[in-house]
Coordinates of C-alpha atoms and ligand atoms in Angstrom, one line a residue:
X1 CA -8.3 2.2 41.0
X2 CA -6.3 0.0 43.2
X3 CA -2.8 0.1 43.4
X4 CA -1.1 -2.9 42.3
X5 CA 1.6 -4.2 44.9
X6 CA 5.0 -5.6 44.2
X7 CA 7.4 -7.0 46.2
X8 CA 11.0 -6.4 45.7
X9 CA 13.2 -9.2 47.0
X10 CA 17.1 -8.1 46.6
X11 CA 19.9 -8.2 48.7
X12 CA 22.0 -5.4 47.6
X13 CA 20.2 -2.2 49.3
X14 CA 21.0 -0.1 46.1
X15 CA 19.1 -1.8 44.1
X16 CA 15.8 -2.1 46.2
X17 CA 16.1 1.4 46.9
X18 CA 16.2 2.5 43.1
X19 CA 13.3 0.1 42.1
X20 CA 11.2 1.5 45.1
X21 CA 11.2 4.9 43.7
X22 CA 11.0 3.7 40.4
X23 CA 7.8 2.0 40.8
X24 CA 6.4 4.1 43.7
X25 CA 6.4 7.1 40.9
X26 CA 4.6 5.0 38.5
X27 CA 1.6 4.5 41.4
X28 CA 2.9 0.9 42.5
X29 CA 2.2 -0.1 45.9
X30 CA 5.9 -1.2 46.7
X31 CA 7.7 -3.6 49.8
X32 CA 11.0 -4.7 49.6
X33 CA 12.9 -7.7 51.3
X34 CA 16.9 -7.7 51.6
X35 CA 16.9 -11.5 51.1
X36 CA 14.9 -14.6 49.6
X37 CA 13.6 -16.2 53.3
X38 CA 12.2 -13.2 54.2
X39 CA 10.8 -12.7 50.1
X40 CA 9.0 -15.9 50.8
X41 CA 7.8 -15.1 53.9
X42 CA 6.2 -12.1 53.1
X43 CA 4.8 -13.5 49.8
X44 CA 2.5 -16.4 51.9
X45 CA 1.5 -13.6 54.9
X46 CA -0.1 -11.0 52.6
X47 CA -1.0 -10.2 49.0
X48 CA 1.1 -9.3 45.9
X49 CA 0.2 -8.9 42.2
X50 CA 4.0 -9.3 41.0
X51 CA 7.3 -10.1 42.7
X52 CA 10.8 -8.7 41.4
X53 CA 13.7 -11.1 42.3
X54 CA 17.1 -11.1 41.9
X55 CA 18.7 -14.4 40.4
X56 CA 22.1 -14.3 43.1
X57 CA 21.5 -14.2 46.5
X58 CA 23.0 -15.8 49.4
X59 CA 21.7 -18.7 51.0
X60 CA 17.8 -18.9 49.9
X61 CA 18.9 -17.9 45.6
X62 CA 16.3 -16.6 43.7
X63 CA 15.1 -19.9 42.1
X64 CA 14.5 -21.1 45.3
X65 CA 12.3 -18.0 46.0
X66 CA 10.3 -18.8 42.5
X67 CA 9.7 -22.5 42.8
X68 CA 8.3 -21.1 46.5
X69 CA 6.0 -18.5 44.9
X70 CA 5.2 -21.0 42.4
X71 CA 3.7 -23.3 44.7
X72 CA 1.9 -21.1 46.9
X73 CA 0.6 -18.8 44.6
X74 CA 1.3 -19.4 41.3
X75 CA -0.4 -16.9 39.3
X76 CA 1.8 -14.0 40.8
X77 CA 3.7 -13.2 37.6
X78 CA 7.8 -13.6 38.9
X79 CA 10.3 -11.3 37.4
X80 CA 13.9 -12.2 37.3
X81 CA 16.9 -10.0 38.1
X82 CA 19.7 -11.6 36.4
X83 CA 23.3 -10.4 36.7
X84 CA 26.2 -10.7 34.4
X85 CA 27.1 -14.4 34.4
X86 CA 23.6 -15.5 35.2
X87 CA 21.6 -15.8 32.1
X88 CA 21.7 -19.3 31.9
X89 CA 20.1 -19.2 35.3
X90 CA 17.3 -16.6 33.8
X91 CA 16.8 -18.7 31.3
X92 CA 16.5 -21.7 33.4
X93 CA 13.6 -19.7 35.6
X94 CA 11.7 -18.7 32.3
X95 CA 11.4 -22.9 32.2
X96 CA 10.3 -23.0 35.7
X97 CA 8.1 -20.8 35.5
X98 CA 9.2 -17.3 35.7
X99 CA 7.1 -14.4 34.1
X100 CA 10.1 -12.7 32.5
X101 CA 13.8 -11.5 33.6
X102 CA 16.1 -8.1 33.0
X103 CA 18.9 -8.2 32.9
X104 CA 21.2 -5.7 35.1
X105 CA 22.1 -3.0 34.1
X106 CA 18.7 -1.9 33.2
X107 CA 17.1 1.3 32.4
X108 CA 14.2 1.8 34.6
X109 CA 11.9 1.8 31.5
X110 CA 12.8 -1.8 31.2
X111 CA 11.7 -3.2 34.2
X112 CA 8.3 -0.7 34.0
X113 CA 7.6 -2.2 30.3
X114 CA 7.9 -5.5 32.0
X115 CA 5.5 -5.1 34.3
X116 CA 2.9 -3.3 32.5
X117 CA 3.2 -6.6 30.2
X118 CA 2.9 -8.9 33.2
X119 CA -0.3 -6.9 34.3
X120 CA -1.6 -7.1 31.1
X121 CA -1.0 -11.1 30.4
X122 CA -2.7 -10.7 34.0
X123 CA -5.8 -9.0 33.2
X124 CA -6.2 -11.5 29.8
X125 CA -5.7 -14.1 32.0
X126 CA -8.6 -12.9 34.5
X127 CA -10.8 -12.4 31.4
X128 CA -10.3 -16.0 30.0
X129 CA -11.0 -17.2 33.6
X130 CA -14.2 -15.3 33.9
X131 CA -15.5 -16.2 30.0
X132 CA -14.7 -19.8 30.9
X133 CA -17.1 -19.7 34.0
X134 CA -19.5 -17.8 31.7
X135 CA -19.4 -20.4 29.5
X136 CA -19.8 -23.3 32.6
X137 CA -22.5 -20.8 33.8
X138 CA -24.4 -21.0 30.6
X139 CA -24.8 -24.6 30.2
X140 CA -24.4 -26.2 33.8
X141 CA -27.5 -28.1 34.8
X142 CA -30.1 -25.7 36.2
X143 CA -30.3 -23.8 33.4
X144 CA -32.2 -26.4 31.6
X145 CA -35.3 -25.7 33.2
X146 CA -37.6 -29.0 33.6
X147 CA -39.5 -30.3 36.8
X148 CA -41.5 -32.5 34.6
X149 CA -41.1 -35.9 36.5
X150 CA -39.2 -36.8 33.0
X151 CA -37.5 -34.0 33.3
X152 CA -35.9 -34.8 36.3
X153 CA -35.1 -38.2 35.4
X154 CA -32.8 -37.0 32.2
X155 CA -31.3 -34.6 35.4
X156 CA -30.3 -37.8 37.0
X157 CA -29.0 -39.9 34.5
X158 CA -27.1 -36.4 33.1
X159 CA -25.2 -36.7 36.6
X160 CA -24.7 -40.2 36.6
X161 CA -22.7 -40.2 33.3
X162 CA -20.9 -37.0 32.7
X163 CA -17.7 -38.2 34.0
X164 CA -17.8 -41.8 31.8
X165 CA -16.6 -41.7 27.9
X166 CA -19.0 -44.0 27.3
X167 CA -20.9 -42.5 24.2
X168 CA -24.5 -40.7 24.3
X169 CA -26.9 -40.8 22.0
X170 CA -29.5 -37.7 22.1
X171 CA -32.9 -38.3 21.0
X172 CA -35.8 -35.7 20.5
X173 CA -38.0 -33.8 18.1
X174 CA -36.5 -30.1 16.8
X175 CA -36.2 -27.9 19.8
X176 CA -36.6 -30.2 22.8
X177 CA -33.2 -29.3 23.8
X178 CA -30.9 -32.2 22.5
X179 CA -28.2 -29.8 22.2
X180 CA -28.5 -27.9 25.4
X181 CA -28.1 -31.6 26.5
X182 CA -25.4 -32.2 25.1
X183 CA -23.0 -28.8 26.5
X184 CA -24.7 -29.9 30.1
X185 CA -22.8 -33.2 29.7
X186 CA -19.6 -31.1 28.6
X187 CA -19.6 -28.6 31.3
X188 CA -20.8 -31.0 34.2
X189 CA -17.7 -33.1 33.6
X190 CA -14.2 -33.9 34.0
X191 CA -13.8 -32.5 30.6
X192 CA -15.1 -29.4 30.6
X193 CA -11.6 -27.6 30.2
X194 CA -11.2 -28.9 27.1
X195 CA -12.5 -28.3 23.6
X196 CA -17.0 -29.2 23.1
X197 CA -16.8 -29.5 19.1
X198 CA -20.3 -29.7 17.5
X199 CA -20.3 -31.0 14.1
X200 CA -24.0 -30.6 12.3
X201 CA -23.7 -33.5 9.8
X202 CA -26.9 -32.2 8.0
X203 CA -25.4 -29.1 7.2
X204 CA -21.9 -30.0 5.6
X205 CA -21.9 -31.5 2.0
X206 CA -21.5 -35.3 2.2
X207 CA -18.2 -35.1 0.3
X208 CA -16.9 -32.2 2.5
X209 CA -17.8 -34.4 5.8
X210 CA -15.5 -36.8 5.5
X211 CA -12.3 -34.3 5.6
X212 CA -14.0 -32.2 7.8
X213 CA -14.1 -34.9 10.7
X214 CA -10.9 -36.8 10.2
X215 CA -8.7 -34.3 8.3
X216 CA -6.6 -34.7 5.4
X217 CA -3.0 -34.5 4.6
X218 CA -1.5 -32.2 1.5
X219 CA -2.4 -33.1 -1.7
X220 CA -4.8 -35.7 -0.9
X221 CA -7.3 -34.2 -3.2
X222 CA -7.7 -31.5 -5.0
X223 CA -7.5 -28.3 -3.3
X224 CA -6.2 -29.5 -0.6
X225 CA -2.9 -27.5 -0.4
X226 CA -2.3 -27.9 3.3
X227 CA -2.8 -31.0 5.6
X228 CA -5.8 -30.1 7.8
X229 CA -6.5 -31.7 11.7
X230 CA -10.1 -32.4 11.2
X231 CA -12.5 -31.9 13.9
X232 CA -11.9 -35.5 15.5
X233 CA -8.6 -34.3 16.3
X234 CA -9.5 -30.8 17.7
X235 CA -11.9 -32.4 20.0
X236 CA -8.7 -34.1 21.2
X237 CA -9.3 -34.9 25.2
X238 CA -12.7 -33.3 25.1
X239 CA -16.4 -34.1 23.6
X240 CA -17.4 -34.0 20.2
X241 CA -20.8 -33.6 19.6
X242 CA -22.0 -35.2 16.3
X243 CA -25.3 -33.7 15.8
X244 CA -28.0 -35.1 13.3
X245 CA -26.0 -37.8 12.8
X246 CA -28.7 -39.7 11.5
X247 CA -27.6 -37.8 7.7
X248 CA -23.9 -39.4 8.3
X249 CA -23.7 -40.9 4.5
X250 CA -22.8 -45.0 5.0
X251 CA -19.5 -44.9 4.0
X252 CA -18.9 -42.8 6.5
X253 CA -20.6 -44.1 8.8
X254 CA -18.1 -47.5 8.8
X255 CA -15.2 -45.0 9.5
X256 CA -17.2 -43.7 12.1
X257 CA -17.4 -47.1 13.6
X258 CA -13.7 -47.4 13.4
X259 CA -13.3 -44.6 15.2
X260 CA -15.5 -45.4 17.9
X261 CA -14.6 -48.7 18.7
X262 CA -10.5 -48.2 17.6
X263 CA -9.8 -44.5 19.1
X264 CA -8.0 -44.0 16.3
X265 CA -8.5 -41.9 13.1
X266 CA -7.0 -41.7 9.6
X267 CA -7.2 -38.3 7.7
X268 CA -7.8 -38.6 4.3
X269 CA -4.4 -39.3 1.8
X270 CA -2.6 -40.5 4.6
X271 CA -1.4 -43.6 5.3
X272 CA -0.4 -42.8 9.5
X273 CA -3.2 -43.8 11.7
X274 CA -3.7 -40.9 14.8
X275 CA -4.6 -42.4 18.3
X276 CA -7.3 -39.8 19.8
X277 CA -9.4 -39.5 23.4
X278 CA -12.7 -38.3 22.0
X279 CA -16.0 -38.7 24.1
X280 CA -18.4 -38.5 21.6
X281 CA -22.0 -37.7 22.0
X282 CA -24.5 -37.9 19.1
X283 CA -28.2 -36.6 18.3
X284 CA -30.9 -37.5 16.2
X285 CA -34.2 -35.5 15.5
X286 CA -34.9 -38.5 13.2
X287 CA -36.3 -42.4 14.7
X288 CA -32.7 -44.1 13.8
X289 CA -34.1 -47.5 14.6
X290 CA -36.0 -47.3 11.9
X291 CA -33.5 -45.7 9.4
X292 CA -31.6 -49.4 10.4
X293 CA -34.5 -51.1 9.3
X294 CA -34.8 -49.5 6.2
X295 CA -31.1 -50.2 5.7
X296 CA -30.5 -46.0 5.9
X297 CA -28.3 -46.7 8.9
X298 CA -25.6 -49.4 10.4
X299 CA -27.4 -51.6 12.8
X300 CA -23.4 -51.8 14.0
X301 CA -23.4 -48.2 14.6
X302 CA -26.5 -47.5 15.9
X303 CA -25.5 -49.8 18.5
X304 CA -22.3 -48.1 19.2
X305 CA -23.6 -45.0 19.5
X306 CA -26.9 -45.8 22.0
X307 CA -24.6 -46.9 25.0
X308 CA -26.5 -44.2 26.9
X309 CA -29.5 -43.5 25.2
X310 CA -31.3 -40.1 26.4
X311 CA -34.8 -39.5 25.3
X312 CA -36.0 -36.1 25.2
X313 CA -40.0 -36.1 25.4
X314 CA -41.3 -33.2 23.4
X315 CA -43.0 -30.2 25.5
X316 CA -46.6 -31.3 24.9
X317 CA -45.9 -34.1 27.3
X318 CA -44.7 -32.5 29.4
X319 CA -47.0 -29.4 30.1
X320 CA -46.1 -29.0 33.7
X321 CA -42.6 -27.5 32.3
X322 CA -44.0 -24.5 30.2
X323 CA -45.1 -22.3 32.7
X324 CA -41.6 -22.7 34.4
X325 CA -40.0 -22.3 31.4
X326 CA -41.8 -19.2 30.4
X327 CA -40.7 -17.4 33.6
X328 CA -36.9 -18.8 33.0
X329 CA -37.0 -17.0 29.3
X330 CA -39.2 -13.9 30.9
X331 CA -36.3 -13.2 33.1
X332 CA -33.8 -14.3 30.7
X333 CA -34.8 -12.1 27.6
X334 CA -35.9 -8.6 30.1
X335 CA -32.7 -8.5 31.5
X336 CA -30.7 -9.1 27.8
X337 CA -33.1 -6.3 26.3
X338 CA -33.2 -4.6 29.1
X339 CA -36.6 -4.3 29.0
X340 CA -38.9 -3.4 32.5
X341 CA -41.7 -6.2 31.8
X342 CA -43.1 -8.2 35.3
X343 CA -45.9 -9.8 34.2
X344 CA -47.6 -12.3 32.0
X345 CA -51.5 -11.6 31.6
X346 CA -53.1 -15.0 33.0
X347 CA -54.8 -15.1 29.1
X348 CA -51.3 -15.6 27.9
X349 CA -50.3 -18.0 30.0
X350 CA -53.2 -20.0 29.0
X351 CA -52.6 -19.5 25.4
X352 CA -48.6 -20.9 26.1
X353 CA -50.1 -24.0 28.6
X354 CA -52.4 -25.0 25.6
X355 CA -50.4 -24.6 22.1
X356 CA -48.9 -27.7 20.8
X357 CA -45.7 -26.8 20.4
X358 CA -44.8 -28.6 17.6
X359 CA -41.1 -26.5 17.4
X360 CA -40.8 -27.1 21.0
X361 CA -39.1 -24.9 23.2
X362 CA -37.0 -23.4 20.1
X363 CA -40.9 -22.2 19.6
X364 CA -41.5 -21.4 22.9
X365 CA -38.1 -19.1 23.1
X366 CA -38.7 -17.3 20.2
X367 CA -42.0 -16.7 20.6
X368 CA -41.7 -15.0 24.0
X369 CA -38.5 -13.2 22.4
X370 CA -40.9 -11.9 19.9
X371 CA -43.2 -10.8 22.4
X372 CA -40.7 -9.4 25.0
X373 CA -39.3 -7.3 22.4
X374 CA -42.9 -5.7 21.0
X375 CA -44.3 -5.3 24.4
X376 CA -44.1 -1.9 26.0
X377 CA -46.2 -2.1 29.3
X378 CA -45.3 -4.0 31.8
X379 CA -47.2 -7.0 31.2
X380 CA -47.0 -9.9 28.2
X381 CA -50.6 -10.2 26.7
X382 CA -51.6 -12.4 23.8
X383 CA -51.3 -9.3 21.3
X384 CA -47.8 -10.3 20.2
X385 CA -48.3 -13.8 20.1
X386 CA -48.3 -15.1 15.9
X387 CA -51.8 -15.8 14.6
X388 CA -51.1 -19.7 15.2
X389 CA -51.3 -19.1 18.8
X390 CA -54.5 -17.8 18.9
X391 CA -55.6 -20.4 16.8
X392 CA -57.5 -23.1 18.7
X393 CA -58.3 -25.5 19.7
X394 CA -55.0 -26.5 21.6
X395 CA -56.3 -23.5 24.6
X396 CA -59.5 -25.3 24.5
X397 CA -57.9 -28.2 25.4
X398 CA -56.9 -27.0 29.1
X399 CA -59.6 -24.8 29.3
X400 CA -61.6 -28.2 29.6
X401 CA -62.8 -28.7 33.5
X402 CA -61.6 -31.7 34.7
X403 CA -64.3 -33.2 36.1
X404 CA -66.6 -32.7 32.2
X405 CA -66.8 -35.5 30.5
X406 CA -70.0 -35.2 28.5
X407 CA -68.7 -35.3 25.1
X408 CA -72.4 -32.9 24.6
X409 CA -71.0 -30.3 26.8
X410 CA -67.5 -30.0 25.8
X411 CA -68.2 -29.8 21.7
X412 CA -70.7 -27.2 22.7
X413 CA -68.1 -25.4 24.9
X414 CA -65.5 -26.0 21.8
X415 CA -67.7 -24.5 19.9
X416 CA -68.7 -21.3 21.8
X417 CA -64.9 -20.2 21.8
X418 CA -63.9 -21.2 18.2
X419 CA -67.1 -18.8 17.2
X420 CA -65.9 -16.3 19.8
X421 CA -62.5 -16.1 18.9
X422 CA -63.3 -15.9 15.1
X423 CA -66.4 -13.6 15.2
X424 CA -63.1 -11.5 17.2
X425 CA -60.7 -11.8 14.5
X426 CA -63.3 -10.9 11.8
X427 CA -64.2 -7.7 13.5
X428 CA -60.5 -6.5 13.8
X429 CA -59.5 -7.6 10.2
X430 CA -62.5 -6.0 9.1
X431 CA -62.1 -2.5 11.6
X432 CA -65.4 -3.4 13.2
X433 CA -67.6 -3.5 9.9
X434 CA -70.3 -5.6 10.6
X435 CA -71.5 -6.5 7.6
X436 CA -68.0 -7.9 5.9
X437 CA -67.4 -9.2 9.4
X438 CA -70.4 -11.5 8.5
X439 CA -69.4 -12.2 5.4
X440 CA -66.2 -13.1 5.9
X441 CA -67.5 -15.7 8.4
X442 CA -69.8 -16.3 5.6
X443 CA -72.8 -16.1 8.1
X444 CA -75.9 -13.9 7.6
X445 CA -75.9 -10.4 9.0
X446 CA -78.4 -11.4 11.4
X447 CA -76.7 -14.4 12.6
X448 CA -74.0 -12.5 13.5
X449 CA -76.1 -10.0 15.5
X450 CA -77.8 -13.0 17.3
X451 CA -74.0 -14.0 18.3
X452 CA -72.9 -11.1 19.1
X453 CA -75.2 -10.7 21.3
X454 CA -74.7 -14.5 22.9
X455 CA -71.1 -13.8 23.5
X456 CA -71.4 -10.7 24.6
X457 CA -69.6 -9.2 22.2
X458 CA -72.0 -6.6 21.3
X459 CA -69.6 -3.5 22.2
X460 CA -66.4 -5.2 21.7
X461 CA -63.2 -3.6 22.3
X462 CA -61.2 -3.7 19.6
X463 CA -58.1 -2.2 19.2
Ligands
LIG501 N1 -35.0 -27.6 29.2 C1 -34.6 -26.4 28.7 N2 -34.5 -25.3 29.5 C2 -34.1 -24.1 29.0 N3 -33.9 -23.9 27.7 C3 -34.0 -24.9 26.8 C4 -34.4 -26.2 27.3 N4 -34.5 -27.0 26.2 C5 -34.1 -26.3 25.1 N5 -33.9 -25.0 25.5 C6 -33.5 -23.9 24.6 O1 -34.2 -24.1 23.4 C7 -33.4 -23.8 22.3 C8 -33.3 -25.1 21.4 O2 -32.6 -26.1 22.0 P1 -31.5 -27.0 21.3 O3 -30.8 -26.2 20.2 O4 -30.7 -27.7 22.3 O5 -32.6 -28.0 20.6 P2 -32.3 -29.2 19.6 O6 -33.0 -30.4 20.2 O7 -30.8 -29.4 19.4 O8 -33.0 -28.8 18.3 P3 -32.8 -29.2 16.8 O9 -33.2 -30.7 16.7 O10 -33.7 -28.3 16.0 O11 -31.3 -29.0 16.5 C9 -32.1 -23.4 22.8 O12 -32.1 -22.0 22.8 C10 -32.1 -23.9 24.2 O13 -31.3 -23.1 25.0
LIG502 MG1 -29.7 -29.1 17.6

């Protein structure tokens, strides 16, 4: 492992010298400077991990030396040296910043215990760092795969609003990605520091909901035996993602309202009203506009919330995205399995390119999952893939030429692979016996023969 290097910034030559040795035993990388313009000058020309300083020094003090480190670098954890007569000072540098401070005399397991805690708020600190780009990682932009030409538009309007409070309103059938949406805006913005609170208003009992959101003080009701923030509140400064909000009961939907257009909140049983900076953005699996004409939701709020309405077209529409979207979860789900699959049998890839995808890519995702999980070759075929799949006519669909158009020629060609795939199915459910085969297709023996034969399927393979 690397050695971790501290500089040592004292002007009494004793003391340097003892903390050298000290911390050269214990495998630190150690320099030493006999006063605070030379501390500072070494700490801008080359690297430390932690900086020792003494409090009194002549000329350039040892506060001096910290508000210096501070600006230039300030994630070097700064450790105090504080003489008799200068705690206040210490105690002063802890405010400015300062990691810590001994206080002399010390025993040299004092100033070692101090460090090893510095490293470790260091390596938490690098952690937290790295899980927040994770997170930005996760959800910024390209990973929502799309180059549909609608697609690309929600890309552009994403960009154009992430940095605005104006409110969003999500729109889409289950699975399109409303959600994913949603984070994107989050992560792409000026708030992204800051707490992304998803509330599923489906899921929470309609008399929970309303303490849930905007909190409640002690005693307000019974059971509650402690005042409680409310999710409003924790999405202080940052986004709170109200999803299905089209189940939001009416009367809470007028407090929502008050929120919205106020920025202010009361929790329930109190009497204080809370100023808060929320952005909110909304979804909907559900047509709203029509739950306001059937009086199921505030024409008020439904305008509130649709400042910036974002439509999510459901995958059917938007064909050109599957195949793209396939290879994104291929790669995704191989590496988190660590599985060795490269391929996707072109059959497959038909099958995907054709289904209707009435789940969407929530469908899409967990089918492949499935698949990638099953498969041992190297290759995705259509033998993992649920029985719905495989199910016409969706494949039949694409499998259409574009330039047929005799309605003759394309019912006969529907019907050729509807027979074909279920003159298949009945031979494996039946382990090749002819005879039930036919029955189960409740066909005569013979036709089946005849068929067999016509799809050359005589001497079919089957597993
Ligand atoms: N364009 C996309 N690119 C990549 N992954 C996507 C895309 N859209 C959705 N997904 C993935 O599909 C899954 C479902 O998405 P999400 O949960 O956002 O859908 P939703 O619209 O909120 O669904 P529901 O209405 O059922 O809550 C998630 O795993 C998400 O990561
Ligand atoms: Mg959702």
């Amino acid at each position: 492992m690397e050695k971790k290097r501290v500089l040592i910034i004292d002007d009494e030559e004793n003391m340097r010298y003892m903390l050298q040795l000290t911390l050269e035993s214990e495998g630190y990388e150690v320099e030493a400077a006999s006063n605070g313009m030379e501390g500072i000058k070494r700490v801008h020309s080359s690297h430390f991990d932690f900086v020792i300083c003494d409090i009194k020094m002549p000329k350039v003090s040892g506060l001096d030396v910290l508000a210096s480190v501070i600006e230039s670098s300030p994630n070097i954890p700064v450790i105090m040296i504080s003489a008799f007569g200068t705690i206040d000072t210490a105690i002063q540098a802890m405010k400015q910043g300062a990691y810590d401070y001994v206080m002399k005399p010390f025993k040299q397991d004092e100033i070692l215990l101090t460090l090893k805690k510095a490293e470790e708020r260091e390596r938490l600190r690098l952690e937290n760092q790295f899980l927040r780009q994770e997170v930005e990682r996760k959800y910024r932009f390209e990973n929502i795969i799309g180059k549909s030409s609608q697609m690309q538009e929600i890309f552009r309007k994403i960009e154009k609003i992430t940095n605005y409070k104006s409110t969003v309103l999500v729109t889409g059938e289950s699975g399109t990605g409303k959600e994913l949406v949603a984070k994107a805006i989050h992560y792409a913005g000026n708030r992204k520091e800051l707490p992304f609170v998803a509330v599923n208003c489906g899921a929470i009992p309609h008399e929970l909901l309303e303490s849930e959101l905007f909190g409640h003080v002690k005693g307000a009701f019974t059971g509650a035996y402690t005042s409680k923030p409310g999710l409003i509140l924790q999405a202080h400064r940052g986004t709170l993602f109200l999803d299905e909000i089209g189940e939001l009961p009416l009367n809470l939907q007028v407090k929502l309202l008050r929120f919205l257009q106020e920025s202010e909140i009361r929790k329930v049983g109190d009497t204080q009203t809370l100023t808060v900076d929320v952005r909110v953005i909304a979804a909907t699996s559900k047509n709203l506009a029509k739950a306001v004409e059937q009086g199921a939701f505030r024409e008020d709020l439904y305008y509130r919330l649709n400042v910036v309405p974002l439509y999510l077209p459901p995958l059917r529409e938007r064909r050109e995205d599957i195949a793209l979207l396939v290879r994104h979860f291929l790669k995704k789900y191989t590496q988190e399995l660590g599985k060795n699959i490269t391929h996707i049998a072109p059959e497959s890839m038909k099958v995907l390119l054709g289904y209707e995808w009435k789940g969407n890519i929530r469908e899409l995702e967990n089918i492949l999952e499935r698949a990638i999980v099953m498969t041992e070759g190297d290759t995705i075929t259509t033998e993992y893939f649920p029985q719905e799949l495989l199910q016409l006519p969706s494949q039949i669909i694409v499998n259409i030429p574009e330039p047929w158009i005799s309605l003759k020629d394309v019912l006969k060609e529907i019907t050729h692979i509807t027979e074909k795939t279920l003159i298949t199915r009945a031979l494996k459910r039946t382990e090749n016996n002819r005879t039930r085969a036919a029955q189960l297709l409740e066909i005569s023996h013979r036709a089946l023969m005849y068929k067999l034969k016509e799809y050359d399927l005589s001497s079919p393979e089957i597993p």
